[in-house]
Coordinates of C-alpha atoms in Angstrom, one line a residue:
X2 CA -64.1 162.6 22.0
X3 CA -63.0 163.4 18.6
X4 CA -60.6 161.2 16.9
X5 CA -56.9 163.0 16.5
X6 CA -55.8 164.0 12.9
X7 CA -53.6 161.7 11.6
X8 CA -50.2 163.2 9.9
X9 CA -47.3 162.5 7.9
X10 CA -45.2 162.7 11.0
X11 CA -47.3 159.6 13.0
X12 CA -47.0 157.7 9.3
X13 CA -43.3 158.2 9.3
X14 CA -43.0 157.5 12.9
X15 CA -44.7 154.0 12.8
X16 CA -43.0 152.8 9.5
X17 CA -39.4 154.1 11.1
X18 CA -39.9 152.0 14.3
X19 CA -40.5 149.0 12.5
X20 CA -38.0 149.6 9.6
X21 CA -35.4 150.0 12.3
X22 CA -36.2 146.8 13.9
X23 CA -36.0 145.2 10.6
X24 CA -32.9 146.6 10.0
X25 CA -31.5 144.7 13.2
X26 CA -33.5 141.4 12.3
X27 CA -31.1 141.6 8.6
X28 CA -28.8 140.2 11.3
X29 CA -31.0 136.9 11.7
X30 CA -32.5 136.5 8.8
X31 CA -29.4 136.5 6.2
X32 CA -26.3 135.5 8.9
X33 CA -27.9 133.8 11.9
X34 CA -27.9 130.1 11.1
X35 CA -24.3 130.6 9.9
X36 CA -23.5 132.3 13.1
X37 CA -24.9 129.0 14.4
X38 CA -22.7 127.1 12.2
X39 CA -19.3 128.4 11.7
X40 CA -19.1 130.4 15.0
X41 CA -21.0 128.6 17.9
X42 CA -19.8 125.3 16.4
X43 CA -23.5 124.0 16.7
X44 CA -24.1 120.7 14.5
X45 CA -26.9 121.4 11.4
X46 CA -28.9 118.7 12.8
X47 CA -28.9 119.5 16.6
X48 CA -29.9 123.4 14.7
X49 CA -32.8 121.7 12.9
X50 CA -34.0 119.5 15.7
X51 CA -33.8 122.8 18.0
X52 CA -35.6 125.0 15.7
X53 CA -38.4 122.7 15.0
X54 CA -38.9 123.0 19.0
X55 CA -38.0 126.4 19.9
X56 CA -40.5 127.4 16.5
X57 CA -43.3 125.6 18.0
X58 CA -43.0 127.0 21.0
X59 CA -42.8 130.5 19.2
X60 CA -45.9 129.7 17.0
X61 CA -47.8 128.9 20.6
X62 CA -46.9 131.9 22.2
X63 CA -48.3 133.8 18.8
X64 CA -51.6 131.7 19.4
X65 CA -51.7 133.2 23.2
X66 CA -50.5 136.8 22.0
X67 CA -53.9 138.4 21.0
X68 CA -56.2 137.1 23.6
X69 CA -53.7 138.7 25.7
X70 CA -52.9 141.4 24.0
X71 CA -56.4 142.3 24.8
X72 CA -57.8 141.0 27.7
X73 CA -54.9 143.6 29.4
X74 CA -55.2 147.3 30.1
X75 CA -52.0 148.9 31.3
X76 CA -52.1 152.7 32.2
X77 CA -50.5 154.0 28.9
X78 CA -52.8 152.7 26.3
X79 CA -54.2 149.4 25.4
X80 CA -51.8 149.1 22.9
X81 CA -49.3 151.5 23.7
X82 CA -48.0 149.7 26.8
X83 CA -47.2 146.9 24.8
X84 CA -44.6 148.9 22.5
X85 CA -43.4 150.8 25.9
X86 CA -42.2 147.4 27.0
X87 CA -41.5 145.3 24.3
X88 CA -38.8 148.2 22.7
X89 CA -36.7 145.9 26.1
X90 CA -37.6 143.0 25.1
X91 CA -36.3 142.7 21.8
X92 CA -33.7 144.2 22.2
X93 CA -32.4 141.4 24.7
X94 CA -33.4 139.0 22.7
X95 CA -31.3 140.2 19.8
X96 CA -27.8 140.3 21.7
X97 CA -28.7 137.2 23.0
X98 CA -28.6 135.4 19.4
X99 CA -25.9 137.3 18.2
X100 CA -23.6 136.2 21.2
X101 CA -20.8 133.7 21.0
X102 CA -20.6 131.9 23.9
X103 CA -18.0 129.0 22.6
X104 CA -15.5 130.4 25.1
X105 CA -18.0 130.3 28.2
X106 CA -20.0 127.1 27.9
X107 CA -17.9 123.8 26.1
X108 CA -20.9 122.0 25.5
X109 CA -22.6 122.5 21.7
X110 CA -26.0 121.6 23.6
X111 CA -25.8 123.9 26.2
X112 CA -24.6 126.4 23.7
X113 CA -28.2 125.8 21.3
X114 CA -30.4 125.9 24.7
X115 CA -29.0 129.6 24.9
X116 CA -29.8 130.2 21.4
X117 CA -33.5 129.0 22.6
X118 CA -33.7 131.5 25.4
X119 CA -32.8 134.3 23.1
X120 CA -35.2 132.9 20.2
X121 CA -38.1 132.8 22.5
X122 CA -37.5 136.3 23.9
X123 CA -37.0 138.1 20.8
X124 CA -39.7 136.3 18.6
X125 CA -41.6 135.7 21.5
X126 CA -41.8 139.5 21.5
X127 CA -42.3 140.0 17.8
X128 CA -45.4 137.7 18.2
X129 CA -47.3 140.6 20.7
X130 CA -45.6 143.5 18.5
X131 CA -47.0 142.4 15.3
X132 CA -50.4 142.2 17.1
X133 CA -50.4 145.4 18.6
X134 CA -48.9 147.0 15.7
X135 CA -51.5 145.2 13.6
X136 CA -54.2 147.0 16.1
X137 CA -53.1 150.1 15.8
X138 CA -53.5 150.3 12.2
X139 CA -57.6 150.8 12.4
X140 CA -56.6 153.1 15.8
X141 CA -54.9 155.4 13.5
X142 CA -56.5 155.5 10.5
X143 CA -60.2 154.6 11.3
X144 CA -62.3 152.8 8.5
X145 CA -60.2 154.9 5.7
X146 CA -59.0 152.4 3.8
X147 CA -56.5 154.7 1.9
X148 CA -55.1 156.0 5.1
X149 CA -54.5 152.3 6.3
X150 CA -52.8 151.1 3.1
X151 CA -50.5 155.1 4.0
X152 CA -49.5 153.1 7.0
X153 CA -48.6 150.2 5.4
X154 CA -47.1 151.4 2.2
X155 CA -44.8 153.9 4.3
X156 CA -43.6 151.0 6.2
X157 CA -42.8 148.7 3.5
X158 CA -41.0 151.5 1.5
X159 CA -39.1 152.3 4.9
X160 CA -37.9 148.7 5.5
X161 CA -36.9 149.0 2.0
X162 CA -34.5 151.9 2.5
X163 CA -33.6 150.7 5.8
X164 CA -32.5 147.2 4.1
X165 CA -30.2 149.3 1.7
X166 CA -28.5 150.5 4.2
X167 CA -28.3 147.7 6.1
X168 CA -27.2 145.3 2.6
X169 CA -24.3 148.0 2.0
X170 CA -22.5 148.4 5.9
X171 CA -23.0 145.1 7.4
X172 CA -20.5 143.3 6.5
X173 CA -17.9 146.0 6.1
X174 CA -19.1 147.1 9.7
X175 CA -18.6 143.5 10.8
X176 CA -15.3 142.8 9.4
X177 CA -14.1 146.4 10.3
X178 CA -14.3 145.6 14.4
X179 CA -13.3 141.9 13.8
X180 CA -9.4 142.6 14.2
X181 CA -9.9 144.3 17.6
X182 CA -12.4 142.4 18.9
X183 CA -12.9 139.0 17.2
X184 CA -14.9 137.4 14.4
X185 CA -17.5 136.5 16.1
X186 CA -17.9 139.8 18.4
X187 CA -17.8 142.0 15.0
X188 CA -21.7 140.1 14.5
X189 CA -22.8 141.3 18.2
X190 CA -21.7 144.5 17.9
X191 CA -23.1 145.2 14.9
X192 CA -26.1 143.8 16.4
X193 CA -26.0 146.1 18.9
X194 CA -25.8 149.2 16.8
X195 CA -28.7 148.1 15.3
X196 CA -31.1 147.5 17.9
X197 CA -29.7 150.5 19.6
X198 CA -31.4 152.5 16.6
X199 CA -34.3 150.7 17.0
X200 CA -35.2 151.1 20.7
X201 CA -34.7 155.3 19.8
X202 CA -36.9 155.1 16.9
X203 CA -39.5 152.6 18.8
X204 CA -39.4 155.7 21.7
X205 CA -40.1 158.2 19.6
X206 CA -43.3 155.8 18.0
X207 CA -44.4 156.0 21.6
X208 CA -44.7 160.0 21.8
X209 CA -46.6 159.8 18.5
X210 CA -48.9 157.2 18.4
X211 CA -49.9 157.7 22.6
X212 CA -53.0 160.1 21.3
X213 CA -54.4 157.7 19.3
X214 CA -55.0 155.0 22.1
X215 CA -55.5 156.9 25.6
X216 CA -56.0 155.3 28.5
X217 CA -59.3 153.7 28.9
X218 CA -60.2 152.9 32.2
X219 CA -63.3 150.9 30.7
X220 CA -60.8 149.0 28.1
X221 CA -60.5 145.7 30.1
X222 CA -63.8 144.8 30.5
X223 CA -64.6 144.6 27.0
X224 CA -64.8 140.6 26.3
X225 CA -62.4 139.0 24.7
X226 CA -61.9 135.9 22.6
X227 CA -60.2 132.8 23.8
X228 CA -57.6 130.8 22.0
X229 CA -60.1 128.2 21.3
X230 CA -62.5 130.9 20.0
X231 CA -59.5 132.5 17.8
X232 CA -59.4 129.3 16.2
X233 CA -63.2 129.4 15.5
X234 CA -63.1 132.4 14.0
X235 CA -60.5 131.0 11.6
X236 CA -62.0 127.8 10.9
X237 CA -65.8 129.7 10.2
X238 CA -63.7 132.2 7.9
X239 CA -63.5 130.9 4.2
X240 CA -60.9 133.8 3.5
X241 CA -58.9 133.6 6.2
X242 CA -58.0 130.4 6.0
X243 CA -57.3 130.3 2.5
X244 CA -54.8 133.6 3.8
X245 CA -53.5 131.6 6.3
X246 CA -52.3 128.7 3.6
X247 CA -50.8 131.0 1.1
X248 CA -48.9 132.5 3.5
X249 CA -47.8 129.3 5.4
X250 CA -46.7 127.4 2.3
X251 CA -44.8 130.7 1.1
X252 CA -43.4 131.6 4.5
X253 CA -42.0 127.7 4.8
X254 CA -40.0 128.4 1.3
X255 CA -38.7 131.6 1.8
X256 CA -37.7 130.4 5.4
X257 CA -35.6 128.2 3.8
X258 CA -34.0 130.3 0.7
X259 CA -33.1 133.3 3.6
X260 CA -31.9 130.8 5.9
X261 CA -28.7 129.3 2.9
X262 CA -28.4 132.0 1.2
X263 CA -25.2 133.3 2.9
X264 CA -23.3 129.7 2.3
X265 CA -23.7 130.3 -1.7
X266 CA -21.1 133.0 -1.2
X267 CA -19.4 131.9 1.7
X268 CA -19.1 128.1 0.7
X269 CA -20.1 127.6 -3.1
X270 CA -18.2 130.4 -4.2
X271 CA -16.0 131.6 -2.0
X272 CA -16.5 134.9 -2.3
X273 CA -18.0 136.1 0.9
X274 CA -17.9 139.8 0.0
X275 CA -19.8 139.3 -2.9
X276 CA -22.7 139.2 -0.4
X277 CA -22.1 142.9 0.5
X278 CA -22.7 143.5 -3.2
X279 CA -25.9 141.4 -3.6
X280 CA -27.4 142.3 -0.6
X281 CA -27.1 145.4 -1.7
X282 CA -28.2 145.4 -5.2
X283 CA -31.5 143.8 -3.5
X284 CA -32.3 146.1 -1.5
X285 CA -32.1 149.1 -4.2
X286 CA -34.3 147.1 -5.9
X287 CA -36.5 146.6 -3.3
X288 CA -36.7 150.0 -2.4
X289 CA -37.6 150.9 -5.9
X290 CA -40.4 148.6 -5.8
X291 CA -41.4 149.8 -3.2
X292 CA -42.0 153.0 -4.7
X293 CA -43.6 152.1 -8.5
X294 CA -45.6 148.8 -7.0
X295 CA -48.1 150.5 -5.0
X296 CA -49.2 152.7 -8.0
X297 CA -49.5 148.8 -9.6
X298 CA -51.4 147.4 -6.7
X299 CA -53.9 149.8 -7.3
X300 CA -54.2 148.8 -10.2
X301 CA -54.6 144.9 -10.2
X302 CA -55.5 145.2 -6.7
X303 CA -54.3 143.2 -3.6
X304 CA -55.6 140.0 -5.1
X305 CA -53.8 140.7 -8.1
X306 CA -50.7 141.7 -6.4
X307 CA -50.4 138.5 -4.1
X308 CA -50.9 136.5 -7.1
X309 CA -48.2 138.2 -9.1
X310 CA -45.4 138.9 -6.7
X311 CA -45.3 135.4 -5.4
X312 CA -45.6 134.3 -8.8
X313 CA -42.6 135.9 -10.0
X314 CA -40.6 134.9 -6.2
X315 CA -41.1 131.3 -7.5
X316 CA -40.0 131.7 -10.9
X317 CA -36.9 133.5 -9.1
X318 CA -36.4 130.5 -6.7
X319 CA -36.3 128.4 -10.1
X320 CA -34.4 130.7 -12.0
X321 CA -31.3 130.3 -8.9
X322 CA -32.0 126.7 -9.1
X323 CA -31.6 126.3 -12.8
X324 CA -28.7 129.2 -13.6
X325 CA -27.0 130.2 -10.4
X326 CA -24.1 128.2 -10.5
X327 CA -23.2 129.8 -14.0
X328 CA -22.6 132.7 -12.9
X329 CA -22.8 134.9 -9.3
X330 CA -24.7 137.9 -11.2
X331 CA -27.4 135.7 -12.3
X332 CA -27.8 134.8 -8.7
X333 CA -28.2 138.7 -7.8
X334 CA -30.6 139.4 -10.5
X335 CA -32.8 136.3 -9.1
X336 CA -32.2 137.4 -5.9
X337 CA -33.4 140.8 -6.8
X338 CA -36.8 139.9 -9.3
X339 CA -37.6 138.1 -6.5
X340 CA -37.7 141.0 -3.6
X341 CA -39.4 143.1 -6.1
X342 CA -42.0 140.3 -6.3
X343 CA -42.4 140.4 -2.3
X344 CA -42.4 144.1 -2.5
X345 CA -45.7 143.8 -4.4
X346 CA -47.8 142.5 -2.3
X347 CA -46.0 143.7 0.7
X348 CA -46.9 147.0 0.6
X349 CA -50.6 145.9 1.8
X350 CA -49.1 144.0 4.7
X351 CA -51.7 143.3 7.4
X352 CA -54.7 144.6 4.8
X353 CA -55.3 141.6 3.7
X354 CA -55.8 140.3 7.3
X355 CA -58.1 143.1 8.5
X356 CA -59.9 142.7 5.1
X357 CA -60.4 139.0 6.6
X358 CA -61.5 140.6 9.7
X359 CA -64.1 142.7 8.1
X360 CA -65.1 140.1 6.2
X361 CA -65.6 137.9 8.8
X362 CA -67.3 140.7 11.1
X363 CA -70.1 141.4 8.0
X364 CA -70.8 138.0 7.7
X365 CA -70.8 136.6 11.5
X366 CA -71.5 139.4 13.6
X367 CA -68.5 138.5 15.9
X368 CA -65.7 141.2 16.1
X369 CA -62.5 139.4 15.9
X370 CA -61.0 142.5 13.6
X371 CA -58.0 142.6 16.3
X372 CA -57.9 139.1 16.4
X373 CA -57.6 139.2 12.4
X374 CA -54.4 141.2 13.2
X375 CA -52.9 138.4 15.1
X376 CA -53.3 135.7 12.6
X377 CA -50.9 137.7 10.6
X378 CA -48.5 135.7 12.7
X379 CA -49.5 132.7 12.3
X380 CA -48.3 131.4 9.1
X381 CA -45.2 132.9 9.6
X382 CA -44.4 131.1 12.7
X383 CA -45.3 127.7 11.4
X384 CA -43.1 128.9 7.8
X385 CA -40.3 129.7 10.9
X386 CA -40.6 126.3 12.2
X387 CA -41.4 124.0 9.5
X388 CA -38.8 126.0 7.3
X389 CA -36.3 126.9 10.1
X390 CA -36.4 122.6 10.5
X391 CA -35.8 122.2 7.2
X392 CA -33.0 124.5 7.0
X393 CA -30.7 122.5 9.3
X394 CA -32.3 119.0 8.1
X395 CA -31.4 120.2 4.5
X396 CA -27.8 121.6 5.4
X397 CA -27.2 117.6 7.4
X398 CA -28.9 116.4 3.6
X399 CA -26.4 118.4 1.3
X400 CA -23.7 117.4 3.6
X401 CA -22.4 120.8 5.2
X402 CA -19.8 120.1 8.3
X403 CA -18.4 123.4 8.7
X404 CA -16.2 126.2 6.3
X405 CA -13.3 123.8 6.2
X406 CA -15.1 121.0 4.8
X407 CA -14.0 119.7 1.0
X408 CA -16.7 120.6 -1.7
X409 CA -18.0 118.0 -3.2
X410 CA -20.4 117.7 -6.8
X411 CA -23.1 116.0 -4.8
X412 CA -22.9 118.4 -1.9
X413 CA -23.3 122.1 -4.5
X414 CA -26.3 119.8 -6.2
X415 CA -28.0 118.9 -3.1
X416 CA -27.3 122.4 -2.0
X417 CA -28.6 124.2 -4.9
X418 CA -32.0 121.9 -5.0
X419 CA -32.2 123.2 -1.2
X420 CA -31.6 127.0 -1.7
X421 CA -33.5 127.6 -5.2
X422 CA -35.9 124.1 -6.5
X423 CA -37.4 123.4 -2.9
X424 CA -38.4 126.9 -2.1
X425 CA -40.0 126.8 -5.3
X426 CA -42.7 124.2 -5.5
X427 CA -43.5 125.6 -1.6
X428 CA -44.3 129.0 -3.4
X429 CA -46.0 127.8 -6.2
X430 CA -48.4 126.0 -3.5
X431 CA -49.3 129.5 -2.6
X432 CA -49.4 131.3 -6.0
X433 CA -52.3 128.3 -6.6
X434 CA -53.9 128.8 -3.6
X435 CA -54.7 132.8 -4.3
X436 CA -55.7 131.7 -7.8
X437 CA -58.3 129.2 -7.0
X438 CA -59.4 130.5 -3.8
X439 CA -58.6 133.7 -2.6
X440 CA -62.0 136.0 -3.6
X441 CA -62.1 139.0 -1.5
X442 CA -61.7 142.0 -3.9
X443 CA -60.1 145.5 -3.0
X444 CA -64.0 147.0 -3.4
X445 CA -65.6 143.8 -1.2
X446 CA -63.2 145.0 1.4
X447 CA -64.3 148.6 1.3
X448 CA -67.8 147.5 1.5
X449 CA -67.6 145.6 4.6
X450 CA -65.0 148.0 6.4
X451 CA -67.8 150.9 5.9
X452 CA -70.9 148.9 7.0
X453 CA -68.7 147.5 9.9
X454 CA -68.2 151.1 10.8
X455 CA -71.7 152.0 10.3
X456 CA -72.8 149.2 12.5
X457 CA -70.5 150.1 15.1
X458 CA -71.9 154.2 15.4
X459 CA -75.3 152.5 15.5
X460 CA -74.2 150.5 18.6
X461 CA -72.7 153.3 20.0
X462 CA -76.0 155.7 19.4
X463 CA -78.2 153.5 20.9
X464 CA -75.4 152.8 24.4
X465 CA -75.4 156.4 24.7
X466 CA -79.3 157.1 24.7

């Protein structure tokens, strides 16, 4: 069967699906634990104790999600019926956060086992569509290497735009409906409106990517690893678990900078609208990155890039620690330096997994390439739980009891350490760890893609005679 043409239209389609979603996720990452806080009434520690659970739980379910992921064969596409269902899913699981439910249930705990529910079904979720999503990358694109990074690169500088957009109407959108309908009701409908324009872009996804992945009767017998064999494959993968590292120690700090960053307005300052205006200025930035860095990581390569961007977050992390209380615009250009520095090595997303995969195909024999797709997750969920933790352990620390509590010295100098110096020395763990021991090169990577796919026609030339 010959393999369908891929076109601007499929690129565009897979990057909007996920920018979208991103676009609703703004609401979790930047306002969520404060939603926790000041709205559901939750205690910081009760949040950090809860998070360390729920996050573990979340970082299982990712270990579970590609042996799944592949063992099944729905009638719409290996893959596709994944995104057919999950588009419900997370969507659920979004309202769900974003819900007060102070004036249904009294009780604070009964209040953060809600919160679980709706953390487990939305990240849950997120766990099988970064898989599937990870999969389809080599679906669409084949062994082109410049087609994949397309894929990615379009995505990154979607989510970039989609971020502007987001930065510049939440909280106008949120304070607009919170005269008619409540403070706390202007964050779940602007939720809603989010996700809404998620599931329609996520449907559309559907129409376009359904040619790439058919349905294959034959699909479900192909054998599949086991969760004990997906950590083999790591463990027998020099690269990948180097990956995995950088990316843990990295995901742990910048859990903990998104998950603060709204009290330095809301609480240090006390100018909460000055977030719409950072926010904002970040994400033009971002988006600009997004544009020039590519033409860069061609250049240095994605070594380079990973190296450099996290680099320059770190020094960014400091640079809030050292100077942010002096003044609310130094805080914004930190804030921004540092999105550019994401946006660098971004823009390659799950490459640098599936370059693990091939790498670990060449040299073992055993195709875990899909697999490889799903270890993408990994570090992030133990960043989400190790940092999510430390997020609500660090708020108890600095001493945060609410918005009405008195500002103290010690409590803005614990604080600070928490949202800028702590991130830090997590980060520069990672920038180490690709310096001393991350080797694969952009042209290794090529290599072992094209004689992976060579191997594979070989195989599939002597089935057929």
């Amino acid at each position: 069967m010959k393999k369908p043409i891929l076109t601007n239209l499929d690129i565009n389609a897979y990057a909007l699906s996920q920018g979208m979603l991103m676009m609703a996720h703004t609401m979790l990452t930047v306002y969520f634990t404060m939603f926790m806080t000041d709205y559901l009434k939750i205690p910081a520690l009760m949040i950090g104790t809860a998070m360390l659970v729920v996050k573990t739980i979340d970082f299982l379910i990712n270990l579970c999600a590609g042996p799944i992921v592949e063992k099944t064969n729905m009638k719409h596409g290996k893959y596709v019926s994944w995104i057919r269902i999950l588009r419900f899913t997370l969507f659920a699981g979004l309202i769900i956060l974003m819900s007060d439910t102070t004036w249904l249930v009294k009780s604070p705990l009964i209040r953060i086992l809600i919160v679980c529910v709706g953390y487990c079904l939305f990240h849950g979720s997120m766990d099988f569509n970064v898989t599937v999503r990870g999969a389809l990358v080599p679906k669409m694109a084949g062994a082109n290497m410049e087609d994949r990074r397309r894929l990615t690169t379009r995505q990154v500088q979607v989510g970039a735009a989609t971020s502007i957009i987001a930065s510049a109407i939440t909280l106008p959108i949120i304070t607009w409906f919170a005269p008619y309908f409540g403070e706390s009701a202007g964050y779940t409908i602007t939720t809603a409106i989010y996700a809404t324009g998620f599931f329609i872009c996520c449907t559309y996804f559907i129409r376009r990517v359904s040619r790439f992945d058919p349905p294959d009767p034959h699909a479900a017998s192909r054998k599949t690893a086991t969760i004990r064999e997906m950590v083999n494959s790591i463990a027998t993968n020099r690269q990948m678990i180097v990956l995995v590292l950088i990316y843990t120690f990295f995901g742990i700090g910048n859990e903990i900078y998104n998950g603060v960053t709204a009290y330095y307005f809301s609480v240090v300052t006390g100018n909460f609208s000055m977030l719409t205006i950072a926010l904002t200025c970040r994400s033009i930035f971002a988006f600009l990155a997004s544009l020039c860095v590519p033409a860069l990581g061609r250049k240095i390569g994605k070594r380079g890039s990973l190296a450099v961007g996290m680099g320059l977050y770190a020094c960014s992390m400091l640079g809030i620690w050292a100077f942010g209380l002096h003044s609310v615009w130094i805080m914004i250009v930190c804030m921004c330096l540092a999105q550019g520095g994401c946006y660098m090595y971004q823009s390659f997303g799950v490459n640098y997994y599936l370059d693990c995969g091939e790498y670990g195909y060449y040299r073992t024999g055993v195709d875990n390439r899909t697999i490889a797709a799903a270890v993408m997750n990994i570090p992030t969920k133990i960043g989400f739980a190790i940092g999510g933790a430390l997020v609500g352990y660090g708020l108890a620390w600095a001493g945060y009891t609410g918005p009405d509590m008195v500002i103290t010295e010690a409590f803005i100098s614990r604080y600070m350490m928490l949202l800028g110096l702590i991130p830090a020395l997590f980060m520069t763990v990672s920038v180490v760890l690709v310096l001393l021991g991350y080797k694969l090169t952009d042209k290794e990577a090529a290599f072992y893609a094209q004689a992976n796919a060579e191997r594979e026609e070989r195989a599939a030339a002597g089935t057929d005679q």
